[in-house]
CSV table of C-alpha atoms in Angstrom, one decimal:
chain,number,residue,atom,x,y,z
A,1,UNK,CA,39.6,-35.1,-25.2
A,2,UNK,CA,37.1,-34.0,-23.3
A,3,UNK,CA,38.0,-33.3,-19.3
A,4,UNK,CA,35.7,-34.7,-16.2
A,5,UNK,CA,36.5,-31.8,-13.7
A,6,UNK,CA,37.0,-31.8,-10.2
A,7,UNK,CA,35.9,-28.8,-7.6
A,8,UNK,CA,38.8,-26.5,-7.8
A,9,UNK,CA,40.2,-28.5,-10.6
A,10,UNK,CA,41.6,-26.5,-13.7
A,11,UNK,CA,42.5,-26.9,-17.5
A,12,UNK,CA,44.6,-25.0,-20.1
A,13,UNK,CA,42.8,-23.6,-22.4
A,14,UNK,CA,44.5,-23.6,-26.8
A,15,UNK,CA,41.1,-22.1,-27.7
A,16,UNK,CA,41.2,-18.3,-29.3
A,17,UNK,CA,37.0,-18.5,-28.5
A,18,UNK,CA,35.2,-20.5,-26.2
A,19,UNK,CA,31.2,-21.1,-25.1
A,20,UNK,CA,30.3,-21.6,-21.5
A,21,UNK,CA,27.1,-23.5,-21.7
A,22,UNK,CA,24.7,-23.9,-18.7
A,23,UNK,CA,22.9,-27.0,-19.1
A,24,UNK,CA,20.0,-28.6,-16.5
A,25,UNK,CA,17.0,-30.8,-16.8
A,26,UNK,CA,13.5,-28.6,-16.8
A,27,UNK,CA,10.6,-29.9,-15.2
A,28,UNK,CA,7.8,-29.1,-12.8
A,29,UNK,CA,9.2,-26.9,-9.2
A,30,UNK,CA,12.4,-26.5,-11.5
A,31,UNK,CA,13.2,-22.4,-11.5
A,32,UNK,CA,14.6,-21.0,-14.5
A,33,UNK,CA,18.2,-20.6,-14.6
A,34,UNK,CA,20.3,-17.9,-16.3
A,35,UNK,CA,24.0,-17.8,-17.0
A,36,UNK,CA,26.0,-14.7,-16.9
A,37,UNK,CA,29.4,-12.9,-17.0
A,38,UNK,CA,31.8,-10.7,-14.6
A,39,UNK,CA,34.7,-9.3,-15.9
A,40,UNK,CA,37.1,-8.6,-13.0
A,41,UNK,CA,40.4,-6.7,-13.0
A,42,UNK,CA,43.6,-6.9,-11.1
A,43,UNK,CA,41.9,-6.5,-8.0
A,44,UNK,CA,39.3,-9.0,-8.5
A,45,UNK,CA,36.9,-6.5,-9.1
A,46,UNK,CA,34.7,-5.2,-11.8
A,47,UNK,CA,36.0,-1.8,-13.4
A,48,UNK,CA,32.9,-0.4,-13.8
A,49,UNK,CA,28.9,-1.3,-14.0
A,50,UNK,CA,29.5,-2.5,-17.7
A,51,UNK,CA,31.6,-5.6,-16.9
A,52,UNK,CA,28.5,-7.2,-16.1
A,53,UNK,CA,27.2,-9.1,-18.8
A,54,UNK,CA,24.1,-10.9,-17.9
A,55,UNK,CA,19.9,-10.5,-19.3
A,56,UNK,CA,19.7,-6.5,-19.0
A,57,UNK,CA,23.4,-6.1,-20.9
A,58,UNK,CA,23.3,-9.4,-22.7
A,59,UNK,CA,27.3,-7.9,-24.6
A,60,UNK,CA,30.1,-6.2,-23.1
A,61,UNK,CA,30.9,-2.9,-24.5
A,62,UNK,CA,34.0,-4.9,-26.0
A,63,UNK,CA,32.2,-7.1,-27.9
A,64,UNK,CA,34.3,-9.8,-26.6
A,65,UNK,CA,32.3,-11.4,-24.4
A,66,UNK,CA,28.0,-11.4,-24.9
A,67,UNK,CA,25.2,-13.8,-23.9
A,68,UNK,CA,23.8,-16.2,-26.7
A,69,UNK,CA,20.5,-17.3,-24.9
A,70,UNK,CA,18.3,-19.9,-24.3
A,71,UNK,CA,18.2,-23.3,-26.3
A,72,UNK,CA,15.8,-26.2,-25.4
A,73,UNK,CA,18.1,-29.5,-26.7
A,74,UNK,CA,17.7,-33.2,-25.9
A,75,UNK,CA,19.7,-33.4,-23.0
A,76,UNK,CA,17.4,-30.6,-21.3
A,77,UNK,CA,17.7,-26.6,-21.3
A,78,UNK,CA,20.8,-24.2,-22.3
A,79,UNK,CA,22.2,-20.6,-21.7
A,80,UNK,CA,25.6,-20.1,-22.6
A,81,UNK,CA,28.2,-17.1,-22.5
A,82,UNK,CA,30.3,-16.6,-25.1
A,83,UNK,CA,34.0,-15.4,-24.7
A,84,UNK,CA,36.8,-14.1,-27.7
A,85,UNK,CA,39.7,-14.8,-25.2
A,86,UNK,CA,42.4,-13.4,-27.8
A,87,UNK,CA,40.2,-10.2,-27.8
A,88,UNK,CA,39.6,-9.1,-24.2
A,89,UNK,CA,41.0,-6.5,-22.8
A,90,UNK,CA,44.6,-6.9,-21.1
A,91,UNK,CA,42.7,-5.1,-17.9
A,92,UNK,CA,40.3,-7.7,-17.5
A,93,UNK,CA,42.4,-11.0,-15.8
A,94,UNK,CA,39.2,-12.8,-14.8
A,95,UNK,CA,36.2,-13.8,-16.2
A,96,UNK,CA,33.4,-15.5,-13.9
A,97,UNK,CA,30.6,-17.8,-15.0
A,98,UNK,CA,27.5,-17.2,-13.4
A,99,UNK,CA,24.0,-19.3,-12.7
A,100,UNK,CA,21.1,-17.9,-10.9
A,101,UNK,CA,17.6,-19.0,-10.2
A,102,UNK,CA,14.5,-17.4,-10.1
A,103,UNK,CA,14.0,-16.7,-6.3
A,104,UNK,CA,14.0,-20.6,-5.9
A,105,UNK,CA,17.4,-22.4,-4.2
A,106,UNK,CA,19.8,-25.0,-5.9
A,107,UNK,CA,18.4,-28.2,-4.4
A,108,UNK,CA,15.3,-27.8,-6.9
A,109,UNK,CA,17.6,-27.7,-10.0
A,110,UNK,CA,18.7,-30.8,-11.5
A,111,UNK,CA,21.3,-32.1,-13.2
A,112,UNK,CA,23.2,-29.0,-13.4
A,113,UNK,CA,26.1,-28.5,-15.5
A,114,UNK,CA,28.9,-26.7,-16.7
A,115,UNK,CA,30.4,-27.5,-20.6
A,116,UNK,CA,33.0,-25.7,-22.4
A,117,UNK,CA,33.7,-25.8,-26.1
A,118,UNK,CA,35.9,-24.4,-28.4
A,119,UNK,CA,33.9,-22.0,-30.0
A,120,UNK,CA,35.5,-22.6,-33.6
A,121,UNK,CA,34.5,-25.5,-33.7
A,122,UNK,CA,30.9,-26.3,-34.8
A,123,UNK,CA,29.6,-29.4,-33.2
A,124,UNK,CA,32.7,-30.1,-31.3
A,125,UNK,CA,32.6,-32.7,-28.2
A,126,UNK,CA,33.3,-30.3,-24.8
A,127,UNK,CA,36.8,-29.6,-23.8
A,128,UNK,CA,35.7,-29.5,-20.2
A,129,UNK,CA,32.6,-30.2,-18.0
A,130,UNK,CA,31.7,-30.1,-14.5
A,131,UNK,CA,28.8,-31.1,-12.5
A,132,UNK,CA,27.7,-28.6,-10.0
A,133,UNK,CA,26.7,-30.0,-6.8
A,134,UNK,CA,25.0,-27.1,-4.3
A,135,UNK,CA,27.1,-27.3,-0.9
A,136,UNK,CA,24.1,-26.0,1.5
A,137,UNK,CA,21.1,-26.7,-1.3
A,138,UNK,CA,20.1,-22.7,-0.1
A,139,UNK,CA,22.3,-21.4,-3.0
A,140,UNK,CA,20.4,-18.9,-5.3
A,141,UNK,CA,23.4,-17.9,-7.3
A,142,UNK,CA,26.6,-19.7,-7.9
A,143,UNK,CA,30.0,-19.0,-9.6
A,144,UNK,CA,30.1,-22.2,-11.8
A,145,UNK,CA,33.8,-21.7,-12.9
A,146,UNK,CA,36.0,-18.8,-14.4
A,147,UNK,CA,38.1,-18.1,-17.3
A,148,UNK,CA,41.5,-16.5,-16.0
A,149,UNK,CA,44.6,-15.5,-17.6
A,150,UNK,CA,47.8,-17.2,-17.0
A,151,UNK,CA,51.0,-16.2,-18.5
A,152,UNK,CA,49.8,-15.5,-22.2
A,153,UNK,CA,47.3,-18.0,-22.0
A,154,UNK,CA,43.9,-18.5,-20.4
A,155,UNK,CA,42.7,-21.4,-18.0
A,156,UNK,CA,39.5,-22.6,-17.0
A,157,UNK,CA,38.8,-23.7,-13.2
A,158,UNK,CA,35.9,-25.3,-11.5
A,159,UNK,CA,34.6,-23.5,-8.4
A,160,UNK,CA,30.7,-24.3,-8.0
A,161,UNK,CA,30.7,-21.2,-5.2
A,162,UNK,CA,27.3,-20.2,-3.5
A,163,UNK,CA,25.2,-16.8,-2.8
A,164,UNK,CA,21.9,-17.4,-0.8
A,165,UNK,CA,21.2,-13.8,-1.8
A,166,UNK,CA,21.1,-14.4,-5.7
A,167,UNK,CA,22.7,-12.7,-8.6
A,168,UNK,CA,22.5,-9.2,-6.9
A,169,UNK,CA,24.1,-10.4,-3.8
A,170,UNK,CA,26.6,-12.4,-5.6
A,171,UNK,CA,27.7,-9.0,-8.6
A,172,UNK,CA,27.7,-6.7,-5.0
A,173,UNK,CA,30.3,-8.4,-3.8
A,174,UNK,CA,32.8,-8.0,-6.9
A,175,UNK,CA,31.7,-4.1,-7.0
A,176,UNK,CA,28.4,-3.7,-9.1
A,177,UNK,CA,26.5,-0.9,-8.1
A,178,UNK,CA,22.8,-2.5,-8.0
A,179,UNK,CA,20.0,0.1,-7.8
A,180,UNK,CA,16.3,-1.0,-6.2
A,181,UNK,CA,15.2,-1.0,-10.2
A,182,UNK,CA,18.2,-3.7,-10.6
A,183,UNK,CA,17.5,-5.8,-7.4
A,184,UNK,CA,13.8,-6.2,-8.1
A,185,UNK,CA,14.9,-7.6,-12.1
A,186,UNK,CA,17.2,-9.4,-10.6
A,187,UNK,CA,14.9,-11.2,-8.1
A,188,UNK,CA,12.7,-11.2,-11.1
A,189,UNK,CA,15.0,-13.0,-13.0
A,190,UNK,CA,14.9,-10.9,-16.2
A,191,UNK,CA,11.8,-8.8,-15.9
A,192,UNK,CA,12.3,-5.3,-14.8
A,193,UNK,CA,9.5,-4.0,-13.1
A,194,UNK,CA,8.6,-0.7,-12.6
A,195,UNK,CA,9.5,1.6,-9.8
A,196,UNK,CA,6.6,2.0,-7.1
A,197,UNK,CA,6.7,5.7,-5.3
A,198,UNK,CA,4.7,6.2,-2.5
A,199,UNK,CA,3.8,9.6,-1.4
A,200,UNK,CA,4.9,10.9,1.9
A,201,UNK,CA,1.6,12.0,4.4
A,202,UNK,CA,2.4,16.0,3.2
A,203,UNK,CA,2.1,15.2,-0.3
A,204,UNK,CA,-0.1,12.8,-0.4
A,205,UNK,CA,-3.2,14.0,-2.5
A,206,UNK,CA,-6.1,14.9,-0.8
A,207,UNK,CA,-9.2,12.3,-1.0
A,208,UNK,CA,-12.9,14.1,-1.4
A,209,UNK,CA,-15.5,12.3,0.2
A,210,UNK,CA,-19.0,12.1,-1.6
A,211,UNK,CA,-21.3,14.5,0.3
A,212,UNK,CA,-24.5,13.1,1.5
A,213,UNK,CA,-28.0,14.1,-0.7
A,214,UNK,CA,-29.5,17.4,-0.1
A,215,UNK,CA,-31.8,16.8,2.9
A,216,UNK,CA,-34.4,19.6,3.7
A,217,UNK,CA,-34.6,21.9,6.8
A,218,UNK,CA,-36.8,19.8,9.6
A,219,UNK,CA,-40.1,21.9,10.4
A,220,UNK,CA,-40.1,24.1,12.8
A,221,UNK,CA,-40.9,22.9,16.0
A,222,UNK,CA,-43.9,24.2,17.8
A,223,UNK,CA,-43.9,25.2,21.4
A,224,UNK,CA,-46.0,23.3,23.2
A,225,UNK,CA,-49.4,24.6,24.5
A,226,UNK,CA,-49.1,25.8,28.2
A,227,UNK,CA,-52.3,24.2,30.0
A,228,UNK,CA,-54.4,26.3,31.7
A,229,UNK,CA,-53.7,27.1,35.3
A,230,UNK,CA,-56.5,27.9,38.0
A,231,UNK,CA,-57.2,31.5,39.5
A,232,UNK,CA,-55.7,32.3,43.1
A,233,UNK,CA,-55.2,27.9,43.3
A,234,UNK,CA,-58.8,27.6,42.7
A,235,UNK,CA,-59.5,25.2,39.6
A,236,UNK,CA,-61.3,27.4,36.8
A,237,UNK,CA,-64.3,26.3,35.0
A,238,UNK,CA,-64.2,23.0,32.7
A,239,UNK,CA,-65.1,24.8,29.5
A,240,UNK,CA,-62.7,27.4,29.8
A,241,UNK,CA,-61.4,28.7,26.3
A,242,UNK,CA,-59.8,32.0,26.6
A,243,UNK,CA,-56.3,32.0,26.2
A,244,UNK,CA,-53.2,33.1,28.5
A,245,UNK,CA,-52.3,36.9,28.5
A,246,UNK,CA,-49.4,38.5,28.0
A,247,UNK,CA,-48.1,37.3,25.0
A,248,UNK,CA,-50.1,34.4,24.2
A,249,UNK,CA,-53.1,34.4,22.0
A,250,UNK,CA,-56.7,35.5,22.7
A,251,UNK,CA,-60.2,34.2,21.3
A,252,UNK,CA,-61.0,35.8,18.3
A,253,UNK,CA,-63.1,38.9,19.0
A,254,UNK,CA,-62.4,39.1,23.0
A,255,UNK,CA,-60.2,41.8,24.0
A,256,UNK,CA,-57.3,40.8,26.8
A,257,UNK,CA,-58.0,41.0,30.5
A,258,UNK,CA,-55.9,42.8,32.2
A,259,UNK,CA,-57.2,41.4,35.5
A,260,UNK,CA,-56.7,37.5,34.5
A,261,UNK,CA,-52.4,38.4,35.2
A,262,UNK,CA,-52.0,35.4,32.8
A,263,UNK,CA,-54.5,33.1,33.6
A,264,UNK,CA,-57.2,31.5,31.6
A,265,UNK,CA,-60.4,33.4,31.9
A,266,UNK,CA,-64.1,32.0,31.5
A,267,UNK,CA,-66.0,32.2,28.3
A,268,UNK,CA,-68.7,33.6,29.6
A,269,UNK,CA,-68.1,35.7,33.0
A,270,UNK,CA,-71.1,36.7,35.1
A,271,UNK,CA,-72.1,40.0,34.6
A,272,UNK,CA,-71.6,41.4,37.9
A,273,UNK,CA,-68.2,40.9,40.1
A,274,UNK,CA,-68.4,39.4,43.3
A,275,UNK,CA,-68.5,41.8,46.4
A,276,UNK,CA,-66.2,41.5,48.9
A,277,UNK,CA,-65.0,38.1,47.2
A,278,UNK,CA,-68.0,35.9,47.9
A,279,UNK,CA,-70.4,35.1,44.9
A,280,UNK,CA,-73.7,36.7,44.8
A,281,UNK,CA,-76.7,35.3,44.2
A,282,UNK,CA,-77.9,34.3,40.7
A,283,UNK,CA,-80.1,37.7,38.9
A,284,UNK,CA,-79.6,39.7,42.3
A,285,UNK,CA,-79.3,43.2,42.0
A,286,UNK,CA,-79.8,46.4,43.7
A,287,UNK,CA,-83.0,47.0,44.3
A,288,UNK,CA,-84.8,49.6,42.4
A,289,UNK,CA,-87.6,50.7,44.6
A,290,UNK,CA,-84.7,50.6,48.0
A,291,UNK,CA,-85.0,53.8,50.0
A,292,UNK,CA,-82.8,54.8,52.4
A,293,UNK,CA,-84.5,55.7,55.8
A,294,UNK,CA,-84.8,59.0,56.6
A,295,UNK,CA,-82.5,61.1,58.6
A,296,UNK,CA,-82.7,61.4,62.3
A,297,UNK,CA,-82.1,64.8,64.2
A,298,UNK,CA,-78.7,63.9,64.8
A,299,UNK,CA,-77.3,64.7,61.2
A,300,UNK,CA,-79.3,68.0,61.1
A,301,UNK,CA,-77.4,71.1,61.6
A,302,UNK,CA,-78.8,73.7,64.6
C-alpha cells in the first residue's frame, strides 16, 4: 500500500533497504535538481565532513548510504539516494533527503516529488510519496523528508523545509565545513571550478611596456645669424660683408679689425681715415709740392 503523505506526516518503515527517489518534470527554465544525503548524530548534527553524501562524495565511507544518479523515465527525471537502514551506524539517528537547484529557485521546478521504495524489491509500487510544494517559491535547497530511527526501527517523515541559500547554506547549518572550492561547486551544482588567486599590489608581477623605435638625435640647432649693427648709430654701408669681431667669423682672407669693437666693417674701406671725424674729399691728399713759409725773425735765436 502505497501512502499519500502529508507535511509533517510520517510512516513506519519494515524495509531493511530503501531508495529515496527525486522525481520532477524537465523542460525549458527548469534547473537541474540534485538529491543528496546528511547523516546527523544525536545532536542533530553531522559528525564530521564525510556524512555528507551528495555529487562530490556520491558514498558514505560506510557504504551504507551512496547516491545512484540520474535516470530520465516516462514520468520525467530521477536522482535517488539509496539507504541500507539495518547497516548504518548506531551514531547516526538521522538521515535527511536533500533537493537543490542550480542557482535557480523552487517555483521554476515542477511537479516535484518525493517516492520511497523498498529497495529489495525490484519494480515495487512506492511505500510512500509526497509532493513538495515550495512555501516562499525562493527556496534553492529543500529538506524533502528524513529517514530517523525510532525504537529499533526506522520512520520516514515529510518536511518539504526551505534554504534560499542553496545546498551550502542548507549542509552549514547541520555542521559541514564548506570551503570557497565547495561553495562555488555547490552554486555550480556539480562542477568544481578552479580556485582564482589574485596577486596582492606587492606581488603582483611587474608589466614591461614596449619601448618606442629608435628615433635619431634632432640636428643641431644653428644659432641664428646676429644682423649687422651700424657704427657709433650711424647705418653702415648696404653692401657690407665683413663679419662681427670677437668671436664671430671673418671674410676669408681679411684679417680682424680691432677698431670695428664688434661691428660690421665695409668691404672695401677708403684708403685714408677721416681727420678730425669729417670725410675728406674723394683722391685728396697732401700736397706734394706744399712748402711751408719761411721763418720770420721771431723764431731765430740772438
Amino acid at each position: 500500500m502505497t501512502h499519500a503523505m502529508l507535511k509533517g506526516s510520517n510512516v513506519p518503515l519494515d524495509a531493511t533497504a530503501v531508495r529515496a527517489v527525486l522525481r520532477w518534470t524537465p523542460g525549458q527554465g527548469v534547473p537541474d535538481v540534485d538529491a543528496s544525503a546528511l547523516l546527523l548524530g544525536p545532536d542533530g548534527r553531522v559528525r564530521s565532513d564525510e556524512d555528507f553524501v551528495f555529487y562530490n562524495q556520491p558514498r558514505h565511507p560506510s557504504g551504507k548510504v551512496w547516491r545512484l544518479g540520474k535516470k530520465r523515465g516516462a514520468e520525467g527525471l530521477t536522482d535517488t539516494i539509496q539507504t541500507d537502514l539495518t547497516g548504518v551506524e548506531p551514531g547516526v539517528g538521522q538521515i535527511l533527503l536533500v533537493a537543490s537547484a542550480d542557482d535557480v529557485t523552487f517555483d521554476h521546478v515542477r511537479d516535484l516529488r518525493i517516492l520511497l521504495y523498498d529497495a529489495a524489491v525490484a519494480d515495487g509500487e512506492p511505500l510512500a510519496y509526497f509532493d513538495i510544494k515550495p512555501e516562499t517559491g525562493a527556496e534553492t535547497a529543500l529538506i524533502c523528508g528524513e529517514l530517523y530511527r525510532r525504537g529499533d526501527g526506522w520512520k520516514f517523515r515529510a518536511l518539504g523545509e526551505g534554504y534560499s541559500n542553496g545546498l551550502v547554506g542548507l549542509a552549514t547549518d547541520f555542521g559541514i565545513s564548506v570551503d570557497e572550492s565547495e561553495a562555488a561547486a555547490a552554486s555550480d551544482a556539480g562542477a568544481v571550478p578552479e580556485t582564482t588567486a589574485w596577486a596582492s599590489p606587492a606581488t603582483a608581477p611587474e608589466t614591461s611596456l614596449p619601448l618606442p623605435p629608435e628615433q635619431s638625435a634632432p640636428p643641431p640647432q644653428q644659432p641664428a645669424p646676429v644682423p649687422q649693427q651700424p657704427a657709433y648709430g650711424y647705418p653702415g654701408p648696404a653692401a657690407a660683408a665683413t663679419g662681427p669681431a670677437y668671436g664671430y667669423p671673418q671674410p676669408a682672407g681679411r684679417a680682424e679689425d680691432p677698431s670695428a669693437y664688434g661691428y660690421p666693417q665695409p668691404q672695401s674701406a677708403p684708403a685714408t681715415q677721416p681727420a678730425y671725424g669729417f670725410p675728406q674729399a674723394v683722391g685728396s691728399g697732401p700736397d706734394p709740392d706744399f712748402r711751408l713759409p719761411p721763418q720770420g725773425p721771431q723764431f731765430m735765436s740772438r
